[in-house]
GROMACS .gro file of C-alpha atoms in nm:
model
  151
    1MET     CA    1  -3.853   3.068  -0.810
    2LYS     CA    2  -3.725   3.277  -0.454
    3ARG     CA    3  -3.805   2.951  -0.217
    4LEU     CA    4  -3.573   2.768  -0.547
    5ILE     CA    5  -3.223   2.953  -0.495
    6PRO     CA    6  -3.210   2.826  -0.152
    7LEU     CA    7  -3.304   2.583  -0.225
    8VAL     CA    8  -3.011   2.490  -0.492
    9PHE     CA    9  -2.787   2.594  -0.217
   10THR     CA   10  -2.884   2.410   0.061
   11ALA     CA   11  -2.750   2.110  -0.158
   12LEU     CA   12  -2.486   2.231  -0.295
   13PHE     CA   13  -2.378   2.346   0.014
   14ALA     CA   14  -2.481   2.018   0.149
   15THR     CA   15  -2.328   1.847  -0.200
   16VAL     CA   16  -2.008   2.008  -0.106
   17GLY     CA   17  -1.976   1.917   0.266
   18ALA     CA   18  -1.974   1.510   0.201
   19THR     CA   19  -1.699   1.522  -0.084
   20GLN     CA   20  -1.458   1.677   0.200
   21GLU     CA   21  -1.564   1.480   0.440
   22THR     CA   22  -1.542   1.151   0.274
   23SER     CA   23  -1.196   1.173   0.106
   24GLU     CA   24  -1.038   1.309   0.380
   25PRO     CA   25  -0.882   0.974   0.554
   26ALA     CA   26  -1.235   0.836   0.874
   27MET     CA   27  -0.882   0.995   1.111
   28ASP     CA   28  -1.179   0.786   1.426
   29SER     CA   29  -1.063   0.436   1.226
   30LEU     CA   30  -0.918   0.246   1.534
   31PHE     CA   31  -0.736  -0.001   1.207
   32LEU     CA   32  -0.685   0.105   0.883
   33THR     CA   33  -0.527  -0.050   0.541
   34ALA     CA   34  -0.157   0.070   0.537
   35ASP     CA   35  -0.176   0.169   0.164
   36MET     CA   36  -0.091   0.539   0.224
   37ASN     CA   37   0.239   0.659   0.096
   38ASP     CA   38   0.321   0.784   0.390
   39LEU     CA   39   0.202   0.882   0.729
   40SER     CA   40   0.172   1.264   0.711
   41GLN     CA   41  -0.178   1.244   0.755
   42PHE     CA   42  -0.109   1.134   1.172
   43HIS     CA   43   0.163   1.391   1.160
   44TRP     CA   44   0.111   1.572   1.563
   45LYS     CA   45  -0.195   1.443   1.501
   46LYS     CA   46  -0.203   1.012   1.639
   47ARG     CA   47   0.059   0.777   1.719
   48PRO     CA   48   0.075   0.458   1.450
   49VAL     CA   49   0.138   0.151   1.482
   50LEU     CA   50   0.235  -0.016   1.163
   51VAL     CA   51   0.150  -0.460   1.155
   52PHE     CA   52   0.383  -0.606   0.936
   53ALA     CA   53   0.300  -0.945   0.804
   54ASP     CA   54   0.385  -1.083   0.519
   55SER     CA   55  -0.008  -1.292   0.527
   56ALA     CA   56  -0.325  -1.216   0.657
   57GLU     CA   57  -0.274  -1.638   0.822
   58ASP     CA   58  -0.008  -1.491   0.958
   59PRO     CA   59   0.010  -1.689   1.350
   60ALA     CA   60   0.171  -1.398   1.478
   61PHE     CA   61  -0.077  -1.121   1.295
   62ILE     CA   62  -0.360  -1.295   1.416
   63GLU     CA   63  -0.274  -1.259   1.784
   64GLN     CA   64  -0.104  -0.963   1.807
   65LEU     CA   65  -0.523  -0.779   1.603
   66GLU     CA   66  -0.623  -0.961   1.916
   67LEU     CA   67  -0.432  -0.850   2.172
   68LEU     CA   68  -0.502  -0.477   2.014
   69ARG     CA   69  -0.881  -0.567   1.982
   70ALA     CA   70  -0.852  -0.657   2.352
   71ARG     CA   71  -0.798  -0.362   2.474
   72GLU     CA   72  -0.884  -0.054   2.214
   73ASN     CA   73  -1.002   0.196   2.444
   74GLU     CA   74  -0.665   0.229   2.595
   75LEU     CA   75  -0.510   0.305   2.238
   76ILE     CA   76  -0.784   0.504   2.135
   77GLU     CA   77  -0.696   0.763   2.445
   78ARG     CA   78  -0.387   0.752   2.307
   79ASP     CA   79  -0.434   0.869   2.031
   80VAL     CA   80  -0.347   0.566   1.896
   81VAL     CA   81  -0.420   0.426   1.505
   82VAL     CA   82  -0.361   0.096   1.383
   83LEU     CA   83  -0.230   0.007   1.009
   84THR     CA   84  -0.228  -0.350   0.885
   85ASP     CA   85  -0.028  -0.427   0.549
   86THR     CA   86  -0.009  -0.855   0.461
   87ASP     CA   87   0.031  -0.815   0.142
   88PRO     CA   88   0.443  -0.799   0.064
   89ALA     CA   89   0.431  -0.849  -0.360
   90ALA     CA   90   0.315  -0.519  -0.365
   91ARG     CA   91   0.568  -0.328  -0.200
   92SER     CA   92   0.392  -0.065  -0.047
   93PRO     CA   93   0.586   0.333   0.006
   94LEU     CA   94   0.595   0.176   0.456
   95ARG     CA   95   0.675  -0.153   0.403
   96LEU     CA   96   0.954  -0.038   0.098
   97LYS     CA   97   1.028   0.233   0.360
   98MET     CA   98   1.009  -0.034   0.699
   99ARG     CA   99   1.138  -0.335   0.573
  100PRO     CA  100   0.964  -0.563   0.727
  101ARG     CA  101   1.064  -0.962   0.726
  102GLY     CA  102   0.807  -1.116   0.775
  103PHE     CA  103   0.559  -0.927   1.094
  104MET     CA  104   0.704  -0.614   1.249
  105LEU     CA  105   0.499  -0.423   1.518
  106VAL     CA  106   0.657  -0.069   1.473
  107LEU     CA  107   0.562   0.210   1.678
  108VAL     CA  108   0.599   0.586   1.545
  109GLY     CA  109   0.535   0.865   1.774
  110LYS     CA  110   0.320   1.168   1.659
  111ASP     CA  111   0.656   1.384   1.560
  112GLY     CA  112   0.668   1.042   1.290
  113GLY     CA  113   1.036   0.973   1.459
  114VAL     CA  114   0.989   0.524   1.514
  115LYS     CA  115   0.935   0.488   1.844
  116LEU     CA  116   1.017   0.110   1.843
  117ARG     CA  117   1.015  -0.198   1.619
  118LYS     CA  118   0.981  -0.493   1.738
  119PRO     CA  119   0.986  -0.858   1.561
  120PHE     CA  120   0.647  -1.061   1.814
  121PRO     CA  121   0.354  -0.993   1.883
  122TRP     CA  122   0.284  -0.703   2.189
  123ASP     CA  123   0.083  -0.688   2.431
  124VAL     CA  124  -0.130  -0.297   2.445
  125ARG     CA  125   0.042  -0.290   2.806
  126GLU     CA  126   0.312  -0.285   2.712
  127ILE     CA  127   0.279  -0.019   2.402
  128THR     CA  128   0.087   0.175   2.628
  129ARG     CA  129   0.359   0.151   2.879
  130SER     CA  130   0.661   0.304   2.626
  131ILE     CA  131   0.398   0.542   2.458
  132ASP     CA  132   0.281   0.717   2.867
  133LYS     CA  133   0.654   0.743   2.806
  134MET     CA  134   0.746   1.004   2.524
  135PRO     CA  135   0.768   1.364   2.607
  136MET     CA  136   0.472   1.489   2.403
  137ARG     CA  137   0.274   1.177   2.573
  138GLN     CA  138   0.379   1.334   2.933
  139ARG     CA  139   0.315   1.623   2.821
  140GLU     CA  140  -0.042   1.545   2.715
  141ILE     CA  141  -0.113   1.385   3.122
  142ARG     CA  142  -0.031   1.661   3.285
  143ASP     CA  143  -0.239   1.920   3.002
  144GLU     CA  144  -0.544   1.714   3.118
  145LYS     CA  145  -0.435   1.681   3.517
  146GLU     CA  146  -0.464   2.073   3.457
  147ARG     CA  147  -0.822   2.072   3.293
  148ALA     CA  148  -0.931   1.836   3.523
  149SER     CA  149  -0.863   1.990   3.856
  150GLY     CA  150  -1.006   2.334   3.647
  151ASN     CA  151  -0.654   2.525   3.665
   0.00000   0.00000   0.00000
């Protein structure tokens, strides 16, 4: 009996831990579907890049995903998460809020504000330049330099 109690507690805690891990979306994944009600789960943690299209076969959508996948490390370095929505019939809350017409790329800051909208595919270099100009990103770069120099 004494050996059974620790085993039961261990199993219980492992089950609770696994349940908690699966109830929240994976924040480490770069590409997700935009099926959430809002972007609050990313607030102050990630910079969402929303990619809307009327179909997954939209040439602009395909090109945009290829551009993003070609330079994933640069996006990860800037805390970017890519959210895709190719189903206008579903009328997702994010689609209703952003109101895309056909293809649209939207960059949202960590503060939740829309930083830019583009009706055509944008290269990762252009996206990262826009991010790097943001005051919060400037502070992150400064903090990284200070940590690296040991101050």
